[in-house]
Amino acid sequence: MSRRSGILEFAVLGLLRESPMHGYELRKRLNTSLGVFRAFSYGTLYPCLKTLVANGWLIEEPGHTPEDALAAPLAGRRAKIVYRLTAEGKEHFEELLSQTGPDAYEDEHFAARFAFFGQTSRDVRMRVLEGRRSRLEERLEKMRASLARTRERLDDYTLELQRHGMESVEREVRWLNELIESERAGRDLKGPASGGPAQQNNTSGAPGVLPRPGDTPGTDTPDDTAT
C-alpha cells in the first residue's frame, strides 16, 4: 500500500465511523473537511472503497433516500450505494488511531491524523504532536543551514522565497507548542470531532493543513449515478 492510499483509507474509515455515506457525500466531506484531499478524484476514491469492502471493513448497502428510490426507473440509473463501517472496520480504524510512527509526522498524514484528534486518546495526541514538532525543528535547522551556505549566491526573489518557507515552518512550530501546552494542561480544543480542528487552524500557518498556493477545490461535476 502506498503512503497516499494509506492516508485515504484512514480518512475514509474515520468519516464513515461518524455515519454511513454514499460516494459523492464522502468525497464532499473529504474535500471540505480535509484539505489534503482537495485534488483527488473519483478514480482514486472508488478503488479505495472497493478495497475496504474486500477487506471486510466496509459493507455496501442500497440508498434509501427519496431520490434513490426514483433513480432506478429513470433512464436505467442506479440508486446510490451507501457505505457503512463494519465492526471489524471500526476496530481497524481504532488500531490506526493508536499508531504514532514516523508516517504520522509527515505533512499529509499529519493533517489527516489531526482532523481526527477528537477521536484520539490524549497520550497518542501528545506523541504525534511532539513527533511532528521534532520533525519540523529538524527541517528548520536544515533550511537555516542551507540558507547560510547559499545566501550570497541567491537573487533577492529566491532569497525571499526561502525566508517565506522558513517562516511557515516557524509558525507551525509555534502552533504545535501551543497545542502541546494545552494537551499537557488537560485542555481539549472545542469543535466537531473530525474536520473542525483542521479547519480552525487554516490561519495558523501549518503547512500540513493550509491549502498550498494554487490549490483549489475540485471542480469536476459528479455523476449522480456514481455509487
PDB file of C-alpha atoms in Angstrom:
ATOM      1  CA  MET A   1       0.000   0.000   0.000  1.00  0.00           C
ATOM      2  CA  SER A   2       1.341   3.412  -0.929  1.00  0.00           C
ATOM      3  CA  ARG A   3       1.544   6.147   1.671  1.00  0.00           C
ATOM      4  CA  ARG A   4      -1.054   8.212  -0.199  1.00  0.00           C
ATOM      5  CA  SER A   5      -3.583   5.351  -0.417  1.00  0.00           C
ATOM      6  CA  GLY A   6      -2.987   4.556   3.252  1.00  0.00           C
ATOM      7  CA  ILE A   7      -3.872   8.128   4.240  1.00  0.00           C
ATOM      8  CA  LEU A   8      -7.035   7.993   2.119  1.00  0.00           C
ATOM      9  CA  GLU A   9      -8.150   4.693   3.658  1.00  0.00           C
ATOM     10  CA  PHE A  10      -7.590   6.143   7.132  1.00  0.00           C
ATOM     11  CA  ALA A  11      -9.677   9.243   6.335  1.00  0.00           C
ATOM     12  CA  VAL A  12     -12.492   7.233   4.724  1.00  0.00           C
ATOM     13  CA  LEU A  13     -12.753   4.918   7.728  1.00  0.00           C
ATOM     14  CA  GLY A  14     -12.728   7.916  10.079  1.00  0.00           C
ATOM     15  CA  LEU A  15     -15.540   9.716   8.272  1.00  0.00           C
ATOM     16  CA  LEU A  16     -17.659   6.579   7.966  1.00  0.00           C
ATOM     17  CA  ARG A  17     -17.233   5.975  11.677  1.00  0.00           C
ATOM     18  CA  GLU A  18     -19.420   9.060  12.154  1.00  0.00           C
ATOM     19  CA  SER A  19     -22.197   7.859   9.843  1.00  0.00           C
ATOM     20  CA  PRO A  20     -22.769   5.841   6.647  1.00  0.00           C
ATOM     21  CA  MET A  21     -22.399   7.833   3.400  1.00  0.00           C
ATOM     22  CA  HIS A  22     -22.606   7.326  -0.327  1.00  0.00           C
ATOM     23  CA  GLY A  23     -19.606   8.047  -2.506  1.00  0.00           C
ATOM     24  CA  TYR A  24     -20.485  11.593  -3.553  1.00  0.00           C
ATOM     25  CA  GLU A  25     -21.210  12.690   0.009  1.00  0.00           C
ATOM     26  CA  LEU A  26     -17.997  11.047   1.185  1.00  0.00           C
ATOM     27  CA  ARG A  27     -15.957  12.831  -1.474  1.00  0.00           C
ATOM     28  CA  LYS A  28     -17.517  16.171  -0.480  1.00  0.00           C
ATOM     29  CA  ARG A  29     -16.555  15.582   3.161  1.00  0.00           C
ATOM     30  CA  LEU A  30     -13.011  14.671   2.180  1.00  0.00           C
ATOM     31  CA  ASN A  31     -12.786  17.863   0.111  1.00  0.00           C
ATOM     32  CA  THR A  32     -14.300  20.255   2.644  1.00  0.00           C
ATOM     33  CA  SER A  33     -13.116  18.797   5.948  1.00  0.00           C
ATOM     34  CA  LEU A  34      -9.690  17.533   4.914  1.00  0.00           C
ATOM     35  CA  GLY A  35      -7.920  19.998   2.627  1.00  0.00           C
ATOM     36  CA  VAL A  36      -5.187  17.474   1.903  1.00  0.00           C
ATOM     37  CA  PHE A  37      -7.679  15.611  -0.330  1.00  0.00           C
ATOM     38  CA  ARG A  38      -8.907  18.566  -2.377  1.00  0.00           C
ATOM     39  CA  ALA A  39      -7.288  17.393  -5.599  1.00  0.00           C
ATOM     40  CA  PHE A  40      -8.159  13.693  -5.516  1.00  0.00           C
ATOM     41  CA  SER A  41     -10.716  12.189  -7.892  1.00  0.00           C
ATOM     42  CA  TYR A  42     -13.415   9.539  -8.013  1.00  0.00           C
ATOM     43  CA  GLY A  43     -10.883   7.413  -9.838  1.00  0.00           C
ATOM     44  CA  THR A  44      -8.927   7.349  -6.582  1.00  0.00           C
ATOM     45  CA  LEU A  45     -11.812   7.079  -4.124  1.00  0.00           C
ATOM     46  CA  TYR A  46     -13.763   4.157  -5.573  1.00  0.00           C
ATOM     47  CA  PRO A  47     -10.858   1.691  -5.820  1.00  0.00           C
ATOM     48  CA  CYS A  48     -10.130   2.590  -2.191  1.00  0.00           C
ATOM     49  CA  LEU A  49     -13.744   1.870  -1.210  1.00  0.00           C
ATOM     50  CA  LYS A  50     -13.711  -1.451  -3.068  1.00  0.00           C
ATOM     51  CA  THR A  51     -10.516  -2.433  -1.243  1.00  0.00           C
ATOM     52  CA  LEU A  52     -12.043  -1.597   2.125  1.00  0.00           C
ATOM     53  CA  VAL A  53     -15.144  -3.635   1.258  1.00  0.00           C
ATOM     54  CA  ALA A  54     -12.976  -6.573   0.156  1.00  0.00           C
ATOM     55  CA  ASN A  55     -11.091  -6.398   3.475  1.00  0.00           C
ATOM     56  CA  GLY A  56     -14.363  -6.603   5.392  1.00  0.00           C
ATOM     57  CA  TRP A  57     -14.028  -3.112   6.859  1.00  0.00           C
ATOM     58  CA  LEU A  58     -16.988  -1.664   4.931  1.00  0.00           C
ATOM     59  CA  ILE A  59     -20.235  -3.045   3.580  1.00  0.00           C
ATOM     60  CA  GLU A  60     -22.269  -1.717   0.667  1.00  0.00           C
ATOM     61  CA  GLU A  61     -25.991  -1.052   1.125  1.00  0.00           C
ATOM     62  CA  PRO A  62     -28.617   0.390  -1.248  1.00  0.00           C
ATOM     63  CA  GLY A  63     -29.541   4.001  -0.597  1.00  0.00           C
ATOM     64  CA  HIS A  64     -32.913   4.714   0.990  1.00  0.00           C
ATOM     65  CA  THR A  65     -33.466   8.430   0.268  1.00  0.00           C
ATOM     66  CA  PRO A  66     -36.460   9.514  -1.901  1.00  0.00           C
ATOM     67  CA  GLU A  67     -34.029  10.484  -4.647  1.00  0.00           C
ATOM     68  CA  ASP A  68     -32.540   6.997  -4.585  1.00  0.00           C
ATOM     69  CA  ALA A  69     -35.977   5.420  -4.876  1.00  0.00           C
ATOM     70  CA  LEU A  70     -36.647   7.429  -8.029  1.00  0.00           C
ATOM     71  CA  ALA A  71     -33.228   6.901  -9.572  1.00  0.00           C
ATOM     72  CA  ALA A  72     -33.646   3.363 -10.887  1.00  0.00           C
ATOM     73  CA  PRO A  73     -36.671   3.936 -13.191  1.00  0.00           C
ATOM     74  CA  LEU A  74     -35.084   6.988 -14.794  1.00  0.00           C
ATOM     75  CA  ALA A  75     -33.084   6.029 -17.891  1.00  0.00           C
ATOM     76  CA  GLY A  76     -31.698   2.942 -16.213  1.00  0.00           C
ATOM     77  CA  ARG A  77     -29.976   4.927 -13.490  1.00  0.00           C
ATOM     78  CA  ARG A  78     -28.891   3.008 -10.405  1.00  0.00           C
ATOM     79  CA  ALA A  79     -29.576   4.060  -6.840  1.00  0.00           C
ATOM     80  CA  LYS A  80     -26.554   5.276  -4.939  1.00  0.00           C
ATOM     81  CA  ILE A  81     -24.675   2.767  -2.830  1.00  0.00           C
ATOM     82  CA  VAL A  82     -24.215   3.664   0.829  1.00  0.00           C
ATOM     83  CA  TYR A  83     -21.004   2.591   2.569  1.00  0.00           C
ATOM     84  CA  ARG A  84     -21.222   1.534   6.204  1.00  0.00           C
ATOM     85  CA  LEU A  85     -18.382   0.778   8.626  1.00  0.00           C
ATOM     86  CA  THR A  86     -18.353  -2.780   9.982  1.00  0.00           C
ATOM     87  CA  ALA A  87     -17.329  -3.793  13.499  1.00  0.00           C
ATOM     88  CA  GLU A  88     -14.041  -5.013  12.015  1.00  0.00           C
ATOM     89  CA  GLY A  89     -13.613  -1.685  10.242  1.00  0.00           C
ATOM     90  CA  LYS A  90     -14.162   0.244  13.460  1.00  0.00           C
ATOM     91  CA  GLU A  91     -11.603  -1.932  15.227  1.00  0.00           C
ATOM     92  CA  HIS A  92      -9.118  -1.424  12.383  1.00  0.00           C
ATOM     93  CA  PHE A  93      -9.603   2.353  12.469  1.00  0.00           C
ATOM     94  CA  GLU A  94      -9.022   2.411  16.224  1.00  0.00           C
ATOM     95  CA  GLU A  95      -5.777   0.497  15.659  1.00  0.00           C
ATOM     96  CA  LEU A  96      -4.721   3.097  13.089  1.00  0.00           C
ATOM     97  CA  LEU A  97      -5.591   5.909  15.511  1.00  0.00           C
ATOM     98  CA  SER A  98      -3.244   4.430  18.091  1.00  0.00           C
ATOM     99  CA  GLN A  99      -0.234   4.377  15.754  1.00  0.00           C
ATOM    100  CA  THR A 100       2.416   7.044  16.330  1.00  0.00           C
ATOM    101  CA  GLY A 101       5.169   6.022  13.906  1.00  0.00           C
ATOM    102  CA  PRO A 102       7.165   8.392  11.669  1.00  0.00           C
ATOM    103  CA  ASP A 103       4.473   8.459   8.958  1.00  0.00           C
ATOM    104  CA  ALA A 104       2.168  10.257  11.394  1.00  0.00           C
ATOM    105  CA  TYR A 105       4.541  13.254  11.379  1.00  0.00           C
ATOM    106  CA  GLU A 106       4.662  13.766   7.603  1.00  0.00           C
ATOM    107  CA  ASP A 107       2.762  16.712   6.103  1.00  0.00           C
ATOM    108  CA  GLU A 108      -0.213  14.946   4.510  1.00  0.00           C
ATOM    109  CA  HIS A 109      -0.583  12.170   7.062  1.00  0.00           C
ATOM    110  CA  PHE A 110      -0.320  14.594   9.972  1.00  0.00           C
ATOM    111  CA  ALA A 111      -3.145  16.747   8.552  1.00  0.00           C
ATOM    112  CA  ALA A 112      -5.411  13.694   8.289  1.00  0.00           C
ATOM    113  CA  ARG A 113      -4.438  12.464  11.749  1.00  0.00           C
ATOM    114  CA  PHE A 114      -5.053  15.890  13.267  1.00  0.00           C
ATOM    115  CA  ALA A 115      -8.540  16.060  11.749  1.00  0.00           C
ATOM    116  CA  PHE A 116      -9.474  13.016  13.857  1.00  0.00           C
ATOM    117  CA  PHE A 117      -7.796  14.091  17.084  1.00  0.00           C
ATOM    118  CA  GLY A 118     -11.253  14.342  18.659  1.00  0.00           C
ATOM    119  CA  GLN A 119     -11.415  10.538  18.429  1.00  0.00           C
ATOM    120  CA  THR A 120      -7.798  10.005  19.539  1.00  0.00           C
ATOM    121  CA  SER A 121      -6.596   9.399  23.099  1.00  0.00           C
ATOM    122  CA  ARG A 122      -4.625  12.181  24.776  1.00  0.00           C
ATOM    123  CA  ASP A 123      -1.390  10.195  25.098  1.00  0.00           C
ATOM    124  CA  VAL A 124      -1.424   9.378  21.375  1.00  0.00           C
ATOM    125  CA  ARG A 125      -2.172  13.004  20.505  1.00  0.00           C
ATOM    126  CA  MET A 126       0.820  14.085  22.565  1.00  0.00           C
ATOM    127  CA  ARG A 127       3.172  11.628  20.856  1.00  0.00           C
ATOM    128  CA  VAL A 128       2.002  12.685  17.396  1.00  0.00           C
ATOM    129  CA  LEU A 129       2.275  16.407  18.197  1.00  0.00           C
ATOM    130  CA  GLU A 130       5.720  16.046  19.740  1.00  0.00           C
ATOM    131  CA  GLY A 131       6.893  13.888  16.845  1.00  0.00           C
ATOM    132  CA  ARG A 132       5.605  16.427  14.345  1.00  0.00           C
ATOM    133  CA  ARG A 133       7.330  19.263  16.219  1.00  0.00           C
ATOM    134  CA  SER A 134      10.620  17.354  16.300  1.00  0.00           C
ATOM    135  CA  ARG A 135      10.362  16.646  12.562  1.00  0.00           C
ATOM    136  CA  LEU A 136       9.750  20.335  11.792  1.00  0.00           C
ATOM    137  CA  GLU A 137      12.567  21.505  14.051  1.00  0.00           C
ATOM    138  CA  GLU A 138      14.922  19.225  12.120  1.00  0.00           C
ATOM    139  CA  ARG A 139      13.571  20.620   8.849  1.00  0.00           C
ATOM    140  CA  LEU A 140      14.003  24.187  10.095  1.00  0.00           C
ATOM    141  CA  GLU A 141      17.595  23.543  11.126  1.00  0.00           C
ATOM    142  CA  LYS A 142      18.413  22.182   7.665  1.00  0.00           C
ATOM    143  CA  MET A 143      16.701  25.137   5.982  1.00  0.00           C
ATOM    144  CA  ARG A 144      18.704  27.626   8.047  1.00  0.00           C
ATOM    145  CA  ALA A 145      21.959  25.817   7.328  1.00  0.00           C
ATOM    146  CA  SER A 146      21.198  25.721   3.601  1.00  0.00           C
ATOM    147  CA  LEU A 147      20.303  29.402   3.547  1.00  0.00           C
ATOM    148  CA  ALA A 148      23.528  30.315   5.361  1.00  0.00           C
ATOM    149  CA  ARG A 149      25.566  28.410   2.760  1.00  0.00           C
ATOM    150  CA  THR A 150      23.836  29.775  -0.321  1.00  0.00           C
ATOM    151  CA  ARG A 151      22.693  33.260   0.718  1.00  0.00           C
ATOM    152  CA  GLU A 152      25.392  35.065  -1.286  1.00  0.00           C
ATOM    153  CA  ARG A 153      24.514  33.169  -4.487  1.00  0.00           C
ATOM    154  CA  LEU A 154      20.753  33.774  -4.370  1.00  0.00           C
ATOM    155  CA  ASP A 155      18.928  36.634  -6.034  1.00  0.00           C
ATOM    156  CA  ASP A 156      16.517  38.705  -3.950  1.00  0.00           C
ATOM    157  CA  TYR A 157      13.383  36.826  -5.040  1.00  0.00           C
ATOM    158  CA  THR A 158      14.785  33.366  -4.393  1.00  0.00           C
ATOM    159  CA  LEU A 159      16.077  34.570  -1.035  1.00  0.00           C
ATOM    160  CA  GLU A 160      12.632  35.902  -0.146  1.00  0.00           C
ATOM    161  CA  LEU A 161      11.059  32.573  -1.111  1.00  0.00           C
ATOM    162  CA  GLN A 162      13.491  30.763   1.170  1.00  0.00           C
ATOM    163  CA  ARG A 163      12.624  33.110   4.022  1.00  0.00           C
ATOM    164  CA  HIS A 164       8.918  32.608   3.411  1.00  0.00           C
ATOM    165  CA  GLY A 165       9.333  28.852   3.658  1.00  0.00           C
ATOM    166  CA  MET A 166      11.249  29.172   6.912  1.00  0.00           C
ATOM    167  CA  GLU A 167       8.627  31.493   8.378  1.00  0.00           C
ATOM    168  CA  SER A 168       5.876  28.985   7.519  1.00  0.00           C
ATOM    169  CA  VAL A 169       7.708  26.224   9.370  1.00  0.00           C
ATOM    170  CA  GLU A 170       8.426  28.536  12.317  1.00  0.00           C
ATOM    171  CA  ARG A 171       4.717  29.403  12.561  1.00  0.00           C
ATOM    172  CA  GLU A 172       3.732  25.760  12.639  1.00  0.00           C
ATOM    173  CA  VAL A 173       6.303  25.039  15.361  1.00  0.00           C
ATOM    174  CA  ARG A 174       4.803  27.850  17.461  1.00  0.00           C
ATOM    175  CA  TRP A 175       1.309  26.450  16.811  1.00  0.00           C
ATOM    176  CA  LEU A 176       2.452  22.970  17.844  1.00  0.00           C
ATOM    177  CA  ASN A 177       3.999  24.385  21.016  1.00  0.00           C
ATOM    178  CA  GLU A 178       0.629  25.908  21.921  1.00  0.00           C
ATOM    179  CA  LEU A 179      -1.207  22.655  21.237  1.00  0.00           C
ATOM    180  CA  ILE A 180       1.272  20.630  23.271  1.00  0.00           C
ATOM    181  CA  GLU A 181       0.969  23.081  26.156  1.00  0.00           C
ATOM    182  CA  SER A 182      -2.837  22.760  26.012  1.00  0.00           C
ATOM    183  CA  GLU A 183      -2.644  18.968  25.998  1.00  0.00           C
ATOM    184  CA  ARG A 184      -0.295  18.965  28.983  1.00  0.00           C
ATOM    185  CA  ALA A 185      -2.668  21.272  30.836  1.00  0.00           C
ATOM    186  CA  GLY A 186      -5.548  18.896  30.103  1.00  0.00           C
ATOM    187  CA  ARG A 187      -7.404  21.306  27.829  1.00  0.00           C
ATOM    188  CA  ASP A 188      -9.238  19.996  24.738  1.00  0.00           C
ATOM    189  CA  LEU A 189      -9.896  22.023  21.596  1.00  0.00           C
ATOM    190  CA  LYS A 190     -13.573  22.668  21.060  1.00  0.00           C
ATOM    191  CA  GLY A 191     -15.213  21.821  17.754  1.00  0.00           C
ATOM    192  CA  PRO A 192     -16.525  18.928  15.634  1.00  0.00           C
ATOM    193  CA  ALA A 193     -14.843  15.592  16.181  1.00  0.00           C
ATOM    194  CA  SER A 194     -13.491  15.468  12.649  1.00  0.00           C
ATOM    195  CA  GLY A 195     -12.544  18.319  10.368  1.00  0.00           C
ATOM    196  CA  GLY A 196     -13.106  21.041  12.997  1.00  0.00           C
ATOM    197  CA  PRO A 197      -9.546  21.382  14.320  1.00  0.00           C
ATOM    198  CA  ALA A 198      -8.010  21.247  10.867  1.00  0.00           C
ATOM    199  CA  GLN A 199     -10.379  23.918   9.589  1.00  0.00           C
ATOM    200  CA  GLN A 200      -9.880  26.017  12.705  1.00  0.00           C
ATOM    201  CA  ASN A 201      -6.171  26.196  12.044  1.00  0.00           C
ATOM    202  CA  ASN A 202      -6.359  27.359   8.442  1.00  0.00           C
ATOM    203  CA  THR A 203      -4.841  30.616   9.672  1.00  0.00           C
ATOM    204  CA  SER A 204      -2.185  29.047  11.814  1.00  0.00           C
ATOM    205  CA  GLY A 205       0.442  28.718   9.115  1.00  0.00           C
ATOM    206  CA  ALA A 206       0.595  24.922   9.440  1.00  0.00           C
ATOM    207  CA  PRO A 207       1.859  23.611   6.088  1.00  0.00           C
ATOM    208  CA  GLY A 208       0.135  20.281   6.581  1.00  0.00           C
ATOM    209  CA  VAL A 209      -3.271  21.973   6.960  1.00  0.00           C
ATOM    210  CA  LEU A 210      -3.155  25.157   4.937  1.00  0.00           C
ATOM    211  CA  PRO A 211      -4.068  24.973   1.249  1.00  0.00           C
ATOM    212  CA  ARG A 212      -0.961  25.384  -0.865  1.00  0.00           C
ATOM    213  CA  PRO A 213      -0.658  28.217  -3.415  1.00  0.00           C
ATOM    214  CA  GLY A 214      -2.725  27.320  -6.432  1.00  0.00           C
ATOM    215  CA  ASP A 215      -4.799  24.717  -4.566  1.00  0.00           C
ATOM    216  CA  THR A 216      -8.458  24.899  -5.470  1.00  0.00           C
ATOM    217  CA  PRO A 217     -11.330  22.595  -4.598  1.00  0.00           C
ATOM    218  CA  GLY A 218     -12.198  20.038  -7.263  1.00  0.00           C
ATOM    219  CA  THR A 219     -14.393  21.484  -9.966  1.00  0.00           C
ATOM    220  CA  ASP A 220     -15.489  18.295 -11.678  1.00  0.00           C
ATOM    221  CA  THR A 221     -19.240  17.655 -11.532  1.00  0.00           C
ATOM    222  CA  PRO A 222     -20.070  14.240 -10.135  1.00  0.00           C
ATOM    223  CA  ASP A 223     -22.370  11.863 -11.919  1.00  0.00           C
ATOM    224  CA  ASP A 224     -25.478  11.313  -9.777  1.00  0.00           C
ATOM    225  CA  THR A 225     -25.369   7.660 -10.728  1.00  0.00           C
ATOM    226  CA  ALA A 226     -21.962   7.196  -9.100  1.00  0.00           C
ATOM    227  CA  THR A 227     -22.062   4.703  -6.277  1.00  0.00           C
TER     228      THR A 227
END
